[in-house]
Coordinates of C-alpha atoms in Angstrom, one line a residue:
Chain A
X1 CA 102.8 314.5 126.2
X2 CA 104.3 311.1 127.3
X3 CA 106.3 311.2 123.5
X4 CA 109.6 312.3 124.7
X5 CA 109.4 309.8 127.9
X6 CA 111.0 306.2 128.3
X7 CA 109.3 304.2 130.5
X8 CA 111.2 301.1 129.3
X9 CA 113.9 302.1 131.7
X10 CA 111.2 301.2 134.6
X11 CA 111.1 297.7 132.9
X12 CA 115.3 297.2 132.5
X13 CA 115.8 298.3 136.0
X14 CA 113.3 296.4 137.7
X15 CA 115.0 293.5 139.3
X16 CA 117.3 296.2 140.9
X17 CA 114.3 298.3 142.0
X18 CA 112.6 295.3 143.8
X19 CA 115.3 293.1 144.7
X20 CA 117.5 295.4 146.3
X21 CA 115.4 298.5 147.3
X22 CA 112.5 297.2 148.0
X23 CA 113.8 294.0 150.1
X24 CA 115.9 296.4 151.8
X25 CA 112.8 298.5 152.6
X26 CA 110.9 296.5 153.4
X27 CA 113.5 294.7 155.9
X28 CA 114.0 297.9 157.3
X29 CA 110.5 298.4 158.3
X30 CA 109.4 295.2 159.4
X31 CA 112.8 295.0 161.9
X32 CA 111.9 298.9 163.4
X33 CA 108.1 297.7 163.5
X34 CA 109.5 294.8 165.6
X35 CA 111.8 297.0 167.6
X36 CA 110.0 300.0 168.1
X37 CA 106.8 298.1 169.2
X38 CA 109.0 296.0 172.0
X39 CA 111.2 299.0 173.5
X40 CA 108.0 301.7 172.8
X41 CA 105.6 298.7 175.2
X42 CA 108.8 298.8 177.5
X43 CA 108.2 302.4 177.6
X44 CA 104.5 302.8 178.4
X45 CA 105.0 300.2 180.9
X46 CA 107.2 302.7 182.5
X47 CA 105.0 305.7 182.0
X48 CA 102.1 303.5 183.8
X49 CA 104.4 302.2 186.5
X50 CA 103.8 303.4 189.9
X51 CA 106.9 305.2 190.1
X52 CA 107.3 308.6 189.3
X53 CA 110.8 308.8 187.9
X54 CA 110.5 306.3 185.6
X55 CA 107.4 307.8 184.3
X56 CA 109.1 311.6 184.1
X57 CA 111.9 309.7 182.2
X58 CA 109.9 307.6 179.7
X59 CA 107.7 311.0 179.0
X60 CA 110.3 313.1 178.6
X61 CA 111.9 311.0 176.1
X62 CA 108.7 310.7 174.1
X63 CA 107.9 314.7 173.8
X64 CA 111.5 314.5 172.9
X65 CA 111.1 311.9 169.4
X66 CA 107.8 313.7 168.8
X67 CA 109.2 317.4 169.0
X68 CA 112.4 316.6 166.5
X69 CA 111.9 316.1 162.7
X70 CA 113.1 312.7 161.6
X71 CA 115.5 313.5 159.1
X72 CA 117.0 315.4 161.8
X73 CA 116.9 312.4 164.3
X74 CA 118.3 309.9 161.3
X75 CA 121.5 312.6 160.5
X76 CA 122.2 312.7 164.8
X77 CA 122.2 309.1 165.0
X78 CA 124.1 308.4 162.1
X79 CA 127.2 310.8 163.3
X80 CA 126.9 310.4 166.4
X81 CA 127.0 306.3 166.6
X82 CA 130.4 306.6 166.3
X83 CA 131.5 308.8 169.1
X84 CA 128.9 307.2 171.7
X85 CA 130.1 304.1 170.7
X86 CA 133.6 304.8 171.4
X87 CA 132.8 306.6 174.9
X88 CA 130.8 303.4 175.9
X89 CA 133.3 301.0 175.1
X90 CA 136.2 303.5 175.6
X91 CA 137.9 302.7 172.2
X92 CA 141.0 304.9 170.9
X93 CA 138.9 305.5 167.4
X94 CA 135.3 306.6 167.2
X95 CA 134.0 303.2 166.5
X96 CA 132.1 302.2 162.7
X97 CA 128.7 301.5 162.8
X98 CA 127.6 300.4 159.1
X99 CA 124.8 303.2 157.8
X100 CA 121.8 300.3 158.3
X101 CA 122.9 299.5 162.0
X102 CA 122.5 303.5 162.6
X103 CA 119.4 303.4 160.3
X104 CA 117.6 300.8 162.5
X105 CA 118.5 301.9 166.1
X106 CA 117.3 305.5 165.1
X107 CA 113.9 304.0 163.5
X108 CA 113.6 301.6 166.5
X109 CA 113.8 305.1 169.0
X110 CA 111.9 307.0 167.4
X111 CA 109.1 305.0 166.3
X112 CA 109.3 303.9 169.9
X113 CA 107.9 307.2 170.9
X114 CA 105.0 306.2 168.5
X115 CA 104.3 302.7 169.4
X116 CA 104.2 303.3 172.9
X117 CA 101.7 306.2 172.9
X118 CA 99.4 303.4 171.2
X119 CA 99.9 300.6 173.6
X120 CA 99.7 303.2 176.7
X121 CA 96.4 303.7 175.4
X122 CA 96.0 299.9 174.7
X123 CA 97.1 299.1 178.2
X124 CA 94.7 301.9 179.2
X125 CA 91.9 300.2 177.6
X126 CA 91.9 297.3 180.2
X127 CA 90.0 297.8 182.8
X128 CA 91.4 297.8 186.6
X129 CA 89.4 294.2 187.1
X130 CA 91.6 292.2 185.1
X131 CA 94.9 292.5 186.5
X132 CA 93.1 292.6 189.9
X133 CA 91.9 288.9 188.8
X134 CA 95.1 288.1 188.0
X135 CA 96.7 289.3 190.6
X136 CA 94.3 287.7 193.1
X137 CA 95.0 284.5 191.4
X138 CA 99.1 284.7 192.6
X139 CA 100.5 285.8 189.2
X140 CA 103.0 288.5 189.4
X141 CA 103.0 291.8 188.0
X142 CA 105.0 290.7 184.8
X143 CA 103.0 287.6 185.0
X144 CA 99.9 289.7 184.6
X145 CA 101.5 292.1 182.1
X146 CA 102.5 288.6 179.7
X147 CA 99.7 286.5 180.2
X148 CA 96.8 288.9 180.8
X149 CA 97.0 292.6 180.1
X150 CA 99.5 293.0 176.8
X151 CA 97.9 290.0 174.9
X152 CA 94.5 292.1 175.5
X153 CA 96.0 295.5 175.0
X154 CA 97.6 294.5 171.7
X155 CA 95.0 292.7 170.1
X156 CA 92.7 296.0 171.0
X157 CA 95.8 298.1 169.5
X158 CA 96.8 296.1 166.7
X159 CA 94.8 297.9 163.8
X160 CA 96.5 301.5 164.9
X161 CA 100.1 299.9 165.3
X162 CA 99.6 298.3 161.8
X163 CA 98.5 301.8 160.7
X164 CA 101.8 303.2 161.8
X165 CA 103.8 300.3 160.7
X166 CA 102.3 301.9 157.4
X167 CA 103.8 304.9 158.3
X168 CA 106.7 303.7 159.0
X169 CA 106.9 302.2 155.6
X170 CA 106.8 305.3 153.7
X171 CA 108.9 307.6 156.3
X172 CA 112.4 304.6 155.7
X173 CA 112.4 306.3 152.4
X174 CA 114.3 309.4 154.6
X175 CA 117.3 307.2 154.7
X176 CA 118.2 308.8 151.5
X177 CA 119.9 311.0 153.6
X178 CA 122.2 308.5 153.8
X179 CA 122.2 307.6 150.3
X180 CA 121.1 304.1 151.4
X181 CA 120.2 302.2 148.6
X182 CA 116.1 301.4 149.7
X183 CA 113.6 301.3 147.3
X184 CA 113.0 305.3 147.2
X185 CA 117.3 305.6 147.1
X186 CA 117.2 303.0 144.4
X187 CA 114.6 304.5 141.9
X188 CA 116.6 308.3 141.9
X189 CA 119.8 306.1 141.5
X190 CA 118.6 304.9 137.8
X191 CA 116.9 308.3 137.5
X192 CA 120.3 310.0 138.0
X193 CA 122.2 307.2 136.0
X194 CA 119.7 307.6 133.1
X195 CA 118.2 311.2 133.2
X196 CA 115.1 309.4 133.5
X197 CA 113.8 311.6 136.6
X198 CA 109.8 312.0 135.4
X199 CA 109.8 308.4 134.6
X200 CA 111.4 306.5 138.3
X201 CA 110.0 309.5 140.3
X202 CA 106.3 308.5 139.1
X203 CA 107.0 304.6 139.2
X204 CA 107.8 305.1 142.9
X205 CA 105.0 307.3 144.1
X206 CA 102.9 305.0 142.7
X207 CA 104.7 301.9 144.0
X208 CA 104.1 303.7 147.6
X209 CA 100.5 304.5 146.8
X210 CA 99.6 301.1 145.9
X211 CA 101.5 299.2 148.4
X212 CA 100.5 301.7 151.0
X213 CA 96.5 301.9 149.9
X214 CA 96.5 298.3 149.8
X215 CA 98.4 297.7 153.4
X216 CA 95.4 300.2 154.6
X217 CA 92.3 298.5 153.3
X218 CA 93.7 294.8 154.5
X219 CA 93.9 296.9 157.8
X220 CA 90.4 297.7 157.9
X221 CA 89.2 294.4 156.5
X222 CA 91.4 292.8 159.5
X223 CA 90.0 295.9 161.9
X224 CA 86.3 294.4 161.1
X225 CA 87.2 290.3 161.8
X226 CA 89.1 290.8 165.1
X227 CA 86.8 293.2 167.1
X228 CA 87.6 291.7 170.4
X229 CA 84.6 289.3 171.8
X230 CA 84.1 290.3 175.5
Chain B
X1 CA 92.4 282.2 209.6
X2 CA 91.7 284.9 208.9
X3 CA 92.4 288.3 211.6
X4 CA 91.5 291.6 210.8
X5 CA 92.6 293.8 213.6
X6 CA 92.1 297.8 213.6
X7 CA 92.1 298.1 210.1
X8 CA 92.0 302.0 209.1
X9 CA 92.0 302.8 205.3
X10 CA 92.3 306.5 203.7
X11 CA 91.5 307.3 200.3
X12 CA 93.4 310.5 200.1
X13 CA 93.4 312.5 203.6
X14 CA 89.8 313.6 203.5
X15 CA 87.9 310.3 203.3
X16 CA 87.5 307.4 205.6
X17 CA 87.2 303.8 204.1
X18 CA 87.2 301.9 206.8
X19 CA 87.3 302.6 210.8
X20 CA 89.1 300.3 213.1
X21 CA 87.5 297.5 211.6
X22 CA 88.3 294.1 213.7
X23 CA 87.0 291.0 213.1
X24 CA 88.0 287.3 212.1
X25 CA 86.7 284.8 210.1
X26 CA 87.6 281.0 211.5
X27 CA 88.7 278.0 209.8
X28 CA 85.7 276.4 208.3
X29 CA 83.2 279.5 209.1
X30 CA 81.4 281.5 206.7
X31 CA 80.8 284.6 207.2
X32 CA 78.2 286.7 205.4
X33 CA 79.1 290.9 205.3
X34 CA 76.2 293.1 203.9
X35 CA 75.4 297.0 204.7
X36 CA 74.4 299.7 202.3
X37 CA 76.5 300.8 198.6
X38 CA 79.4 302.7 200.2
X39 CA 80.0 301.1 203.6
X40 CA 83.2 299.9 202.5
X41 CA 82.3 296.4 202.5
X42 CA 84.2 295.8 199.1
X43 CA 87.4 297.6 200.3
X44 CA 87.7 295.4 203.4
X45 CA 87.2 292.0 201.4
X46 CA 90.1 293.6 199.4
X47 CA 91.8 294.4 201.7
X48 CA 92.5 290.8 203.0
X49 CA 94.4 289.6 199.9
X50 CA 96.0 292.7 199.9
X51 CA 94.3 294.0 196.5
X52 CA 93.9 297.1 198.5
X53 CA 96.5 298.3 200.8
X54 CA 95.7 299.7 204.2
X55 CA 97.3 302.8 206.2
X56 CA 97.0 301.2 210.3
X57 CA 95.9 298.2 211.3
X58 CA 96.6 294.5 210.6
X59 CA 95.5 291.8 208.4
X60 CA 96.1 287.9 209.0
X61 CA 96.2 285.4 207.1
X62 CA 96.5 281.8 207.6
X63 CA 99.3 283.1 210.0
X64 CA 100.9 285.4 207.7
X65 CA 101.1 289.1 207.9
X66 CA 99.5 290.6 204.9
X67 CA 100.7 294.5 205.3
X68 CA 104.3 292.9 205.9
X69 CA 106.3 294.5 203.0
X70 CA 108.2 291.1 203.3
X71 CA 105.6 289.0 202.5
X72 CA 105.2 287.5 199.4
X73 CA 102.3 288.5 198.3
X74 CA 101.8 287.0 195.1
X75 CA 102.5 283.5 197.3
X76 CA 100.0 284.6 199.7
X77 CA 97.3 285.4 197.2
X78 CA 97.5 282.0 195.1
X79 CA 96.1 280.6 198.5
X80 CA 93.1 282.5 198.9
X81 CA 90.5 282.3 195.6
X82 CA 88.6 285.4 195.0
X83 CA 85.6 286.0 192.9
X84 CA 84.8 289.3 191.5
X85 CA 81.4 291.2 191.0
X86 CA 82.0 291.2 187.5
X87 CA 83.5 287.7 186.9
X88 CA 86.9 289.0 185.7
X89 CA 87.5 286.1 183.3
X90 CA 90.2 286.6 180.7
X91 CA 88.4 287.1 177.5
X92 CA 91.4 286.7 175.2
X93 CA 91.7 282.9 176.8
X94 CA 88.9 280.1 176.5
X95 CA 87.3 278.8 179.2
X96 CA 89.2 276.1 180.0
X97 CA 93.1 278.2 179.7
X98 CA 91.3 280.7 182.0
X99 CA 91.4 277.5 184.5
X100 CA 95.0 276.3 184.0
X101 CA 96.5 279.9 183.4
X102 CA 97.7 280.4 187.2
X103 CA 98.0 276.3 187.7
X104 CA 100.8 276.3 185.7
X105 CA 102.2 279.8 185.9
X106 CA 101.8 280.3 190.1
X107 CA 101.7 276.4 190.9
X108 CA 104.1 275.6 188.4
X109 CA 101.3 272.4 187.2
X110 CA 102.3 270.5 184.3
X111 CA 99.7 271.3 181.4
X112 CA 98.0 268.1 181.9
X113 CA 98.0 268.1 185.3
X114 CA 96.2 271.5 185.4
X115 CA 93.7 270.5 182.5
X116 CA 92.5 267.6 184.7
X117 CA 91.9 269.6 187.4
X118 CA 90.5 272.8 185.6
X119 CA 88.2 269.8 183.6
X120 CA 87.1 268.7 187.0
X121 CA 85.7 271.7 188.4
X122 CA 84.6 272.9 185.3
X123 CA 82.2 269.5 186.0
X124 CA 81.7 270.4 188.8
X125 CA 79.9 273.9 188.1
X126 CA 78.2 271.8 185.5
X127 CA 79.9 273.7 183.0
X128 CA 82.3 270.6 181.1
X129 CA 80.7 271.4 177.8
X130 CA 82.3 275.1 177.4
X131 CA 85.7 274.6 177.9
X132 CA 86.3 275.6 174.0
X133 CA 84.4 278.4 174.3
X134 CA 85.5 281.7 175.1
X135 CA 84.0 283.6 178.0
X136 CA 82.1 286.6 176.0
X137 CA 80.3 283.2 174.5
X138 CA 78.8 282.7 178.1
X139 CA 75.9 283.9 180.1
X140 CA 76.7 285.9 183.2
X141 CA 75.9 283.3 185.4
X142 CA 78.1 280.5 184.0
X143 CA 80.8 282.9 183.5
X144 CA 80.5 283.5 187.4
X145 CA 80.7 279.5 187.6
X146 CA 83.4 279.4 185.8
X147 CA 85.1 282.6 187.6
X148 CA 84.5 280.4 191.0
X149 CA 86.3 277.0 189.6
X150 CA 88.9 279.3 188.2
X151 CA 89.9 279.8 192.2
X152 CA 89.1 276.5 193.2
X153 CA 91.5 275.4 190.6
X154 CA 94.6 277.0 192.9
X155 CA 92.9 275.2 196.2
X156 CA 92.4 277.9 198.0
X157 CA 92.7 277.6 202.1
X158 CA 89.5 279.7 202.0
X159 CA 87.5 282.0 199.7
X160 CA 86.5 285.4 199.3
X161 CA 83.3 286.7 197.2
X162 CA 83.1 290.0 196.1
X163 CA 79.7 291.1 195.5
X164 CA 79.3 287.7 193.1
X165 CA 75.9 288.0 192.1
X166 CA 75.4 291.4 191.6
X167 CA 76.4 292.2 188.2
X168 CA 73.7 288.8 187.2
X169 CA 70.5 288.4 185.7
X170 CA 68.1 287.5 188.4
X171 CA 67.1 284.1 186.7
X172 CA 70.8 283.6 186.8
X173 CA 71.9 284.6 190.5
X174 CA 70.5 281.3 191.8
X175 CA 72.8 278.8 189.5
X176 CA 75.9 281.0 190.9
X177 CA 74.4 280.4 194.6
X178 CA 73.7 276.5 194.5
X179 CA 77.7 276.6 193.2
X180 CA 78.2 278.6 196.8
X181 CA 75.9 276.8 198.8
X182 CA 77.8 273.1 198.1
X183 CA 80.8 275.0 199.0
X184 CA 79.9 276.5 202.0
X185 CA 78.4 272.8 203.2
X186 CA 81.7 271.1 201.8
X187 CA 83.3 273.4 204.4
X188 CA 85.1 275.3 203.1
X189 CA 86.1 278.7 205.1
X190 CA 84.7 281.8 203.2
X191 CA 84.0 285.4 203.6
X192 CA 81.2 286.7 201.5
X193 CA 80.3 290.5 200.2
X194 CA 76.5 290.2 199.4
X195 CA 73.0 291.1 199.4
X196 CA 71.5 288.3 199.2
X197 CA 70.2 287.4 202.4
X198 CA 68.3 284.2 201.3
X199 CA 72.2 282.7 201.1
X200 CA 73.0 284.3 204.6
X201 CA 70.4 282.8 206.4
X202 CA 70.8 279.5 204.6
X203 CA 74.5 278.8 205.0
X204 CA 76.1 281.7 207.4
X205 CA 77.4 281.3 210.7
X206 CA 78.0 285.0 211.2
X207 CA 76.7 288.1 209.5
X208 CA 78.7 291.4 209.6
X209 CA 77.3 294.9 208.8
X210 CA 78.8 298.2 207.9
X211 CA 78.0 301.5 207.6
X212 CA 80.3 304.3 206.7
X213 CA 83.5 302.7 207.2
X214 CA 82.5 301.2 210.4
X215 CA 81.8 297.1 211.3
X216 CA 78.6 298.0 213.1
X217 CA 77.3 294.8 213.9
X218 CA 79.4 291.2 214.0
X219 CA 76.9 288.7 214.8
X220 CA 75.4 285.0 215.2
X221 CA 73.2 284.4 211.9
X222 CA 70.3 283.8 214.6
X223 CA 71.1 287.1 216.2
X224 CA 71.3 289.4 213.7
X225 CA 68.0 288.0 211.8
X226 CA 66.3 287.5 214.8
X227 CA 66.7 290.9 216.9
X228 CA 69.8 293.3 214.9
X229 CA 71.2 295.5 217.9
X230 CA 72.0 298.4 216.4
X231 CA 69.0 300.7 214.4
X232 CA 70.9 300.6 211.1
X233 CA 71.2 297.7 211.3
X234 CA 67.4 297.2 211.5
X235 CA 66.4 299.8 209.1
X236 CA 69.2 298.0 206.5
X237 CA 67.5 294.5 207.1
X238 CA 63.6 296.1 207.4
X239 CA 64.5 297.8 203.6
X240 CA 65.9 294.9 201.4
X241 CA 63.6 292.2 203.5
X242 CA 60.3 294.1 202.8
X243 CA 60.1 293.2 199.0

């Protein structure tokens, strides 16, 4: 059945494969982890917070990221960069924001949405006593947000965010849309070049699957040695 | 030191907290308050480092206006320590960071500065040889200890306890005493949630009781144990005295 296949041109286009797709990837998901987890924390602190418009605001834009397909959110972003850019800095000329700046501030939102659901609940998880301590001890409420409650929050959260992170991994492959060249873009471009479709499209599912699978299990294996002591 | 004048507290419109509570505790003085689950003993000892906010009335401390909305409340806090029912201690930070956390962050301590002193009263609760440990790695009652030195770290113009004791083990409850007991001799002014009269009678100079919101008795230690004036009062003492 595999007779009329050529899986040599996995091996030829390797380095390009890896080197370039992959790297770029995998860049793009660690810097939208990074992202998403700072502005989506920024954004349950706001939903928590004491004040109501801030909450409404930080809610609404969550059911908003949740309720829109990504692609969707990625093709927005990338055409509309341009014109928001030029009304914010009131430019002549929409201004040109290069295809990976658009790609990362439209993971970074939307992931957001994600990340901050988790540490909401991680924040959630503390109970009322320990910012009461630290208050009662003169720190101030971002005092007590630095040192006490988000240390506690994330280590409690930090198999779930991993697990999205994971997510995360596979859904950059959308960028296609784009025709960015990550790892997902990079594969179809030799399959195209080549007419080796069959052949890349296989290699890359199972370059996913095994990078994924394996991303999951060190999750769990993590999940079981950092059980909080309290 | 501290003045608590006509203190009224509402959680939501229907229920009552506290009622006109007034009463003051003075420089040096201990003062012990006890009264049934629910009496709103915990909210007022809250309410005096402003953990709990308060709708009428007026709290004062050390001069200072705690319902102000321009006070400085986290300034005013780092002066008075307070130890909770259930210890509180930051389990993500070993013993010894839990004691030089708000040193350097409130007090602005150098690190070695506030690991001398944190070391010191971590002696003193006879505790030195946990300072590596985390707090999960400690019995109740030396993580009560250690929740106690924690304030003393900040030197607190006078201290507030919280129910300490009972959340403990009752082989453990006396350890967390002795620690209150030197304190209360050393002088320093305190204000004490508890049930455990054995520590009112030994080191109070006034015992309060509540019921239902309300200070219903504000008395000399030898007063209240001797002859309580009020009948709840009585039938409070008669109930936890009799076993």
């Amino acid at each position: 059945m595999f007779a009329s296949f050529d899986f040599d041109v996995i091996r030829r286009s390797l380095g390009y494969l890896f080197l370039d797709g992959m790297a770029f990837t995998l860049t793009l998901t660690g810097l939208s982890a990074l992202g998403g987890i700072i502005f989506g924390t920024l954004i349950a602190l706001m939903r928590l917070s004491g004040y109501k418009l801030l909450g409404h605001i930080a809610g609404l834009y969550v059911d908003l990221m949740r309720s829109l397909p990504l692609v969707l959110v990625i093709f927005w972003f990338y055409f509309l960069m341009p014109y928001v850019g030029q009304w914010v800095t009131g430019a002549s000329r929409p201004i040109s924001v290069g295809a990976f700046t658009s790609a990362l501030v439209t993971f970074i939102m939307f992931e957001a949405a994600y990340f901050s659901e988790i540490m909401r609940a991680g924040i959630q998880s503390i109970s009322k006593g320990q910012p009461a301590a630290a208050n009662a001890l003169g720190l101030t409420y971002a005092q007590t947000m630095r040192y006490v409650v988000l240390p506690q929050a994330f280590r409690n959260m930090l198999p779930v965010l991993l697990t999205q992170t994971i997510v995360l991994f596979q859904d950059t492959s959308l960028v296609y849309v784009l025709s960015m060249p990550d790892f997902l873009g990079a594969a179809s471009k030799v399959a195209q070049r080549d007419g080796r479709l069959v052949e890349m499209y296989l290699f890359a599912a199972i370059v996913y699957f095994v990078i994924s699978c394996t991303a999951s299990f060190g999750v769990r294996r993590l999940q079981a040695r950092i059980s909080i002591v309290r | 030191m501290i003045e608590i004048s006509h203190v009224d507290k509402w959680y939501g419109p229907n229920f009552q907290a506290l009622k006109d509570c007034t009463t003051s505790v003075a420089k040096g003085e201990v003062v012990v308050v006890c009264g049934p689950s629910g009496s709103g003993k915990s909210t007022l000892i809250k309410c005096v480092n402003a953990l709990e906010p308060f709708q009428s009335g007026q709290i004062i401390l050390d001069g200072i206006k705690v319902n102000d909305p321009k006070t400085d409340l986290p300034k005013l806090r780092a002066r008075v320590g307070m130890v909770f029912q259930h210890f509180e201690l930051f389990p993500h930070l070993k013993i010894i960071e839990n004691l030089c956390l708000a040193q350097e962050k409130v007090l602005g301590r150098s690190h070695d500065e506030a690991m001398v002193k944190g070391t010191k009263l971590l002696d003193r609760v006879g505790l030195k040889e946990q300072a590596r440990k985390y707090p999960a790695e400690l019995s109740g009652g030396q993580q009560q200890r250690v929740a106690i030195a924690r304030a003393l770290a900040m030197d607190p113009i006078a201290m507030l306890f919280d129910e300490p004791t009972s959340a403990l083990d009752p082989e453990m409850i006396s350890e967390v005493l002795d620690v209150m007991v030197d304190l209360a001799r050393e002088g320093m002014t305190m204000m004490v949630v508890t049930h455990e009269m054995g520590f009112a009678s030994k080191v109070a100079h006034r015992v309060i009781f509540m019921d239902g919101g309300e200070i219903v008795e504000d008395a000399l230690k030898s007063d209240f144990f001797g002859s309580p004036r009020s009948d709840r009062a009585q039938k409070f003492l008669s109930k936890i005295l009799s076993h």
